[in-house]
Amino acid sequence: MSPTIPENQWAQVVEKKGGPPVYKQISVIKPGPDEVLVKIKYSGVCHTDLHAMKGDWPLPLKLPLVGGHEGAGVVVAKGARAKGIEVGDHAGIKWLNGSCLACEFCETADEPLCAKAQLSGYTVNGTFQQYAIGKATHVSKLPKEVPLDAVAPILCAGITVYKGLKESGARPGQTIAIVGAGGGLGSLAQQYARAMGLRIIAIDGGDEKRDMCLKLGSEVYIDFTKSKDLVGDIKAATHEALGVHAVILLAVSEKPFQQAIEYVRPRGAIVAIGMPANAFLKAPVFETVVKMIEIKGSYVGNRQDGVEAVDFFSRGLIKAPFQTVPLKDLPQVFELMEQGKIAGRYILEIPE
Ligand code: NAD
Ligand code: ZN
Ligand code: ZN
């Protein structure tokens, strides 16, 4: 028997640039022919949702907007052409809501780069509502034994850091710096890095994040708010003070993006993932050349990265702390996030 789907639902709606989100009733949309409708049970809150509300980025945004792109729930309806997923399956809605599947990027498994990509909680309404739409080809199928709360952050943060670690080229036994290690992406990055056999230096601020990072598998924690010589401290923690093999930049401020070149070792890689507003990556040409440094961006992941990231989680390798609050509390979560006060992730429980 098909589940009954109401006409209206609760949602957090950003009505104007800058927010705050308004908790109100809106209508439930019917899935298109190639789409599924997912009854969201939990949604992580990613810093990207805050960038979206603030209108931080040079990328046009839908308004009014229901944010959210780490949604885990159950498929309750599907279009006639939606293949590979059934009503009753557990599913995750990711940042990449859909892509054309026919362009050169889609053909070569780089679908996040598709010019026609649709983005959950940015160009289409996302997961801060009870019922969200996703293309059947792009939703993540989740094993039924996986808890829907803990898996939610995997759908953006997990996939993104897993992909970024692969893009860094760091190999088992090598040392990486995770900058912004105490946040949502950072906490998961430590768990994936550890599962991949990497050694970790965590960089963030405050003692709560220190305790969390040392528990999550980092060997060293460096507090950027207290260190008098951040570069020196990071290098000192590496073999023969040569510097790290890779830097994973997750912080939401510009300075670490300029600093990374000073502590990455020759032949090392700098991977930009965090996206502070109006920020630039700057590196001296001379050092970049003579040290053969690779500087690159990494943007979410493709569908297979999603499958693999969920698989690491399903096998019990990824455990990161989270706090659960009701959907109506989203504005308070954004405030804490803005102040850098969240260690790990906040997850919204979506009302039944
Ligand atoms: P978050 O707020 O949970 O974490 C950010 C962390 O950075 C915080 O712990 C903060 O204390 C720390 N930080 C700030 N300044 C720092 C500094 N100078 N040095 C070290 N740490 C510092 O945010 P999040 O949800 O983890 O997202 C992080 C960033 O990644 C955001 O900009 C988000 O938009 C971006 N993001 C990118 C992708 C992608 O595909 N590239 C995907 C998801 C999120
Ligand atoms: Zn995200
Ligand atoms: Zn495409």
XYZ file of C-alpha atoms and ligand atoms in Angstrom:
398
model
C 0.000 0.000 0.000
C 1.366 3.431 -0.896
C 1.940 5.829 1.981
C -0.476 8.754 2.261
C 1.169 11.975 1.275
C -0.279 15.193 2.712
C -0.836 18.329 0.634
C 1.054 20.561 3.018
C 4.123 20.108 5.159
C 6.462 21.893 7.588
C 9.552 23.509 6.141
C 12.247 26.057 6.968
C 12.014 28.665 4.232
C 14.583 31.376 3.474
C 12.405 34.129 2.021
C 15.058 36.780 1.469
C 18.826 36.872 1.150
C 20.350 36.935 4.622
C 17.449 35.010 6.183
C 16.597 34.024 8.841
C 14.694 30.908 7.775
C 10.964 30.960 8.559
C 9.317 27.818 9.938
C 6.044 27.495 8.053
C 3.711 25.256 6.068
C 4.272 24.908 2.324
C 2.843 22.526 -0.252
C 4.284 19.096 -1.006
C 5.499 18.760 -4.597
C 4.700 15.719 -6.739
C 7.728 13.914 -8.190
C 8.353 14.340 -11.919
C 8.679 11.271 -14.200
C 12.376 10.688 -13.375
C 12.158 11.732 -9.723
C 11.428 10.264 -6.318
C 9.771 11.886 -3.330
C 11.646 11.191 -0.093
C 10.042 11.576 3.340
C 12.966 13.103 5.185
C 13.598 11.823 8.710
C 16.882 13.619 9.447
C 18.917 16.306 7.745
C 22.416 17.457 8.611
C 23.130 21.192 8.569
C 26.152 21.967 6.393
C 27.985 25.285 6.413
C 27.003 25.506 2.742
C 23.391 26.025 3.920
C 24.588 29.067 5.840
C 26.521 30.376 2.803
C 23.312 29.885 0.773
C 21.155 31.830 3.221
C 23.684 34.651 3.324
C 24.025 34.689 -0.468
C 27.817 34.406 -0.043
C 28.749 32.872 -3.347
C 28.858 34.047 -6.983
C 26.239 31.440 -7.905
C 22.565 32.349 -8.392
C 20.228 30.981 -5.755
C 16.551 30.053 -5.782
C 14.332 32.255 -3.575
C 12.261 31.511 -1.587
C 14.477 28.573 -0.709
C 14.208 25.465 1.425
C 17.851 24.653 2.228
C 19.406 21.350 3.226
C 21.314 18.672 1.322
C 22.177 15.989 3.849
C 18.728 14.408 4.007
C 18.071 10.792 4.936
C 14.617 9.222 4.752
C 12.266 6.853 2.981
C 11.023 6.917 -0.613
C 7.242 7.492 -0.559
C 6.487 8.089 -4.262
C 8.215 7.841 -7.616
C 7.670 8.922 -11.189
C 6.947 6.457 -13.987
C 10.500 6.623 -15.354
C 12.299 6.563 -11.979
C 14.416 3.405 -12.096
C 16.566 1.520 -9.598
C 14.786 2.639 -6.455
C 11.412 1.663 -5.000
C 8.821 3.091 -2.645
C 9.871 1.954 0.844
C 13.618 2.082 0.120
C 15.790 4.200 2.374
C 17.383 7.021 0.454
C 19.631 10.034 0.864
C 19.359 13.384 -0.863
C 22.734 14.941 -1.644
C 23.939 18.357 -2.798
C 23.916 17.079 -6.379
C 20.167 16.661 -6.857
C 20.449 15.857 -10.557
C 22.607 16.336 -13.640
C 22.050 15.928 -17.384
C 23.865 12.558 -17.643
C 24.685 13.344 -21.270
C 27.421 16.011 -21.260
C 31.138 15.277 -21.363
C 31.466 15.667 -17.579
C 28.502 13.420 -16.818
C 29.791 10.837 -19.314
C 33.171 10.742 -17.584
C 31.906 10.446 -13.994
C 32.441 14.113 -13.181
C 28.750 14.884 -12.871
C 29.271 17.572 -10.180
C 30.860 19.613 -13.002
C 27.763 19.343 -15.243
C 26.633 22.795 -16.399
C 23.019 21.684 -15.902
C 23.567 20.280 -12.401
C 20.709 20.888 -9.983
C 21.685 21.523 -6.382
C 19.583 20.511 -3.380
C 18.870 23.384 -1.046
C 20.245 25.868 -3.562
C 18.657 25.660 -7.029
C 15.913 23.245 -5.949
C 14.266 22.954 -2.539
C 16.262 20.738 -0.204
C 15.904 18.665 2.941
C 14.834 21.183 5.604
C 11.261 20.029 4.944
C 9.252 16.860 5.435
C 9.135 15.786 1.773
C 11.972 16.420 -0.680
C 12.455 15.606 -4.349
C 15.517 14.016 -5.957
C 16.363 12.544 -9.359
C 16.169 8.744 -9.087
C 19.580 8.517 -10.756
C 21.228 10.696 -8.099
C 19.641 9.833 -4.749
C 21.795 7.573 -2.579
C 20.272 4.208 -1.820
C 20.890 3.530 1.868
C 21.034 0.062 3.426
C 18.061 -0.431 5.795
C 20.260 -1.339 8.777
C 22.029 2.019 8.662
C 20.678 4.577 11.197
C 19.116 7.501 9.330
C 20.375 10.131 11.776
C 24.092 9.262 11.818
C 24.217 8.623 8.065
C 22.744 12.029 7.138
C 26.052 13.978 7.306
C 27.714 11.373 5.087
C 25.515 12.600 2.214
C 27.472 15.842 1.860
C 30.257 16.103 4.418
C 31.260 12.436 4.191
C 31.235 12.175 0.406
C 33.072 15.488 0.053
C 35.936 14.701 2.412
C 36.281 11.139 1.120
C 36.613 12.507 -2.412
C 38.977 15.272 -1.283
C 41.251 12.759 0.449
C 41.412 10.688 -2.734
C 42.103 13.819 -4.789
C 44.994 14.716 -2.444
C 46.894 11.644 -3.571
C 47.999 11.008 0.047
C 48.867 7.358 0.598
C 48.645 5.123 3.666
C 51.301 6.055 6.210
C 51.633 9.633 4.950
C 50.729 12.673 7.042
C 48.016 15.174 6.196
C 46.898 18.415 7.810
C 43.137 18.860 8.177
C 42.374 22.553 8.611
C 38.961 23.109 10.169
C 39.127 19.610 11.653
C 36.662 20.404 14.432
C 33.716 21.175 12.140
C 31.254 18.939 10.313
C 33.463 18.114 7.340
C 36.566 18.032 9.521
C 35.235 15.498 12.012
C 34.318 13.129 9.188
C 37.582 13.829 7.333
C 39.498 12.504 10.332
C 37.479 9.295 10.373
C 37.851 8.674 6.625
C 41.554 9.549 6.757
C 42.104 7.137 9.595
C 40.201 4.387 7.789
C 42.413 5.070 4.751
C 45.592 4.617 6.809
C 46.665 8.266 6.878
C 48.298 10.089 9.782
C 46.544 13.296 10.807
C 47.460 16.696 12.201
C 44.221 18.495 13.116
C 43.994 22.283 13.105
C 41.072 24.167 14.655
C 40.284 26.325 17.679
C 39.290 25.591 21.277
C 39.554 22.755 23.772
C 36.235 21.075 22.951
C 37.448 20.560 19.394
C 40.871 19.457 20.670
C 39.294 16.668 22.730
C 37.074 15.623 19.835
C 39.913 15.566 17.281
C 42.219 13.512 19.465
C 39.380 10.995 19.938
C 38.624 10.882 16.215
C 42.103 9.734 15.299
C 44.366 12.776 14.971
C 47.846 12.381 16.428
C 48.339 16.091 16.982
C 45.967 19.025 17.481
C 47.131 22.556 16.840
C 44.952 25.402 18.092
C 45.028 28.223 15.550
C 43.648 30.649 18.138
C 46.571 29.987 20.514
C 49.582 28.982 18.419
C 52.170 31.759 18.045
C 53.773 29.995 15.075
C 51.190 27.835 13.329
C 53.432 26.981 10.383
C 56.340 26.056 12.655
C 54.096 23.978 14.915
C 52.656 22.008 11.996
C 56.064 21.355 10.449
C 57.525 20.359 13.804
C 54.882 17.637 14.038
C 56.004 16.020 10.745
C 58.875 13.645 9.969
C 62.140 15.627 10.022
C 59.993 18.802 9.947
C 59.606 18.346 6.191
C 55.947 19.358 6.179
C 52.766 17.440 5.411
C 52.116 15.349 2.319
C 48.740 17.016 1.832
C 46.635 19.818 3.261
C 42.854 19.416 3.333
C 41.416 22.930 3.636
C 37.953 22.905 5.199
C 38.064 26.152 7.139
C 35.624 28.953 6.524
C 38.206 31.743 6.614
C 40.752 32.890 4.048
C 44.007 32.905 6.007
C 44.625 29.140 6.049
C 44.251 29.109 2.259
C 47.234 31.465 1.983
C 49.253 29.695 4.670
C 49.104 26.097 3.445
C 51.977 26.547 0.986
C 54.278 27.280 3.928
C 53.899 23.875 5.584
C 53.171 21.482 2.730
C 56.242 19.403 1.842
C 57.858 19.362 -1.601
C 55.687 17.296 -3.994
C 52.779 17.807 -1.615
C 49.199 18.735 -2.473
C 46.893 21.469 -1.236
C 43.210 20.612 -1.628
C 40.716 23.455 -1.249
C 37.260 22.282 -0.134
C 35.998 24.984 2.232
C 34.579 28.010 0.451
C 34.902 31.198 2.530
C 33.131 34.125 0.857
C 35.233 36.346 -1.431
C 38.406 34.419 -0.608
C 41.454 33.823 -2.770
C 44.056 31.115 -2.901
C 47.462 32.759 -3.132
C 50.845 31.068 -3.413
C 54.302 32.302 -4.356
C 55.141 31.075 -7.853
C 58.789 30.392 -6.962
C 58.053 27.979 -4.078
C 55.199 26.359 -5.972
C 57.574 25.590 -8.858
C 60.711 24.525 -7.050
C 58.774 22.418 -4.550
C 56.506 20.976 -7.262
C 53.371 21.744 -5.228
C 49.955 20.743 -6.502
C 47.095 23.125 -5.675
C 43.577 22.001 -6.528
C 39.910 22.236 -5.667
C 37.637 19.322 -4.811
C 33.879 19.552 -5.137
C 31.523 16.984 -3.527
C 31.811 13.633 -5.326
C 30.277 11.586 -8.099
C 27.650 8.877 -7.624
C 30.234 6.150 -7.107
C 32.074 8.271 -4.511
C 28.705 8.437 -2.774
C 28.312 4.668 -2.844
C 31.818 4.195 -1.445
C 31.454 6.851 1.268
C 28.195 5.252 2.456
C 29.861 1.839 2.318
C 32.686 2.951 4.657
C 29.955 4.173 7.017
C 27.875 0.987 6.734
C 30.906 -1.093 7.664
C 31.182 0.805 10.959
C 34.423 2.614 10.062
C 33.030 6.137 10.346
C 31.757 7.441 13.677
C 31.630 11.168 14.181
C 29.814 13.068 16.922
C 26.528 14.815 16.207
C 23.759 16.526 18.117
C 20.116 16.201 17.147
C 17.635 19.074 17.439
C 14.144 19.624 15.965
C 13.700 21.190 12.503
C 12.250 24.327 14.086
C 15.626 25.050 15.750
C 17.491 25.679 12.468
C 18.015 29.439 13.154
C 19.819 28.642 16.424
C 22.004 26.064 14.643
C 22.989 28.710 12.079
C 23.915 31.109 14.915
C 26.195 28.561 16.581
C 27.745 27.699 13.218
C 28.408 31.357 12.420
C 30.262 31.667 15.733
C 32.346 28.540 15.011
C 30.896 26.885 18.102
C 29.844 23.553 16.610
C 32.136 20.595 17.274
C 31.056 17.990 14.701
C 27.611 18.240 13.101
C 24.092 19.283 14.055
C 21.311 17.126 12.666
C 17.701 18.257 12.386
C 15.004 15.780 13.281
C 12.179 16.292 10.825
C 8.681 16.017 12.380
C 6.574 12.964 11.403
P 31.795 24.031 9.970
O 31.350 25.393 10.346
O 31.161 22.856 10.620
O 33.383 23.888 10.185
C 34.310 24.861 9.829
C 35.462 24.775 10.845
O 36.529 25.635 10.420
C 35.051 25.219 12.247
O 35.326 24.191 13.191
C 35.935 26.446 12.500
O 36.324 26.577 13.851
C 37.131 26.124 11.594
N 37.981 27.274 11.291
C 37.618 28.556 11.026
N 38.722 29.312 10.804
C 39.787 28.483 10.921
C 41.202 28.675 10.825
N 41.720 29.862 10.551
N 42.007 27.599 11.004
C 41.493 26.378 11.299
N 40.161 26.147 11.426
C 39.341 27.194 11.238
O 31.621 23.947 8.384
P 31.465 22.632 7.449
O 30.027 22.287 7.329
O 32.433 21.630 7.871
O 31.883 23.261 6.024
C 33.184 23.750 5.810
C 33.308 24.456 4.470
O 33.256 23.471 3.422
C 32.183 25.444 4.136
O 32.738 26.567 3.453
C 31.296 24.665 3.196
O 30.522 25.470 2.345
C 32.346 23.905 2.435
N 31.872 22.712 1.714
C 32.455 22.457 0.535
C 32.077 21.331 -0.183
C 32.734 21.020 -1.473
O 32.209 20.208 -2.231
N 33.887 21.589 -1.780
C 31.089 20.488 0.323
C 30.530 20.774 1.564
C 30.931 21.894 2.265
Zn 27.239 20.386 2.276
Zn 25.869 16.785 -17.546
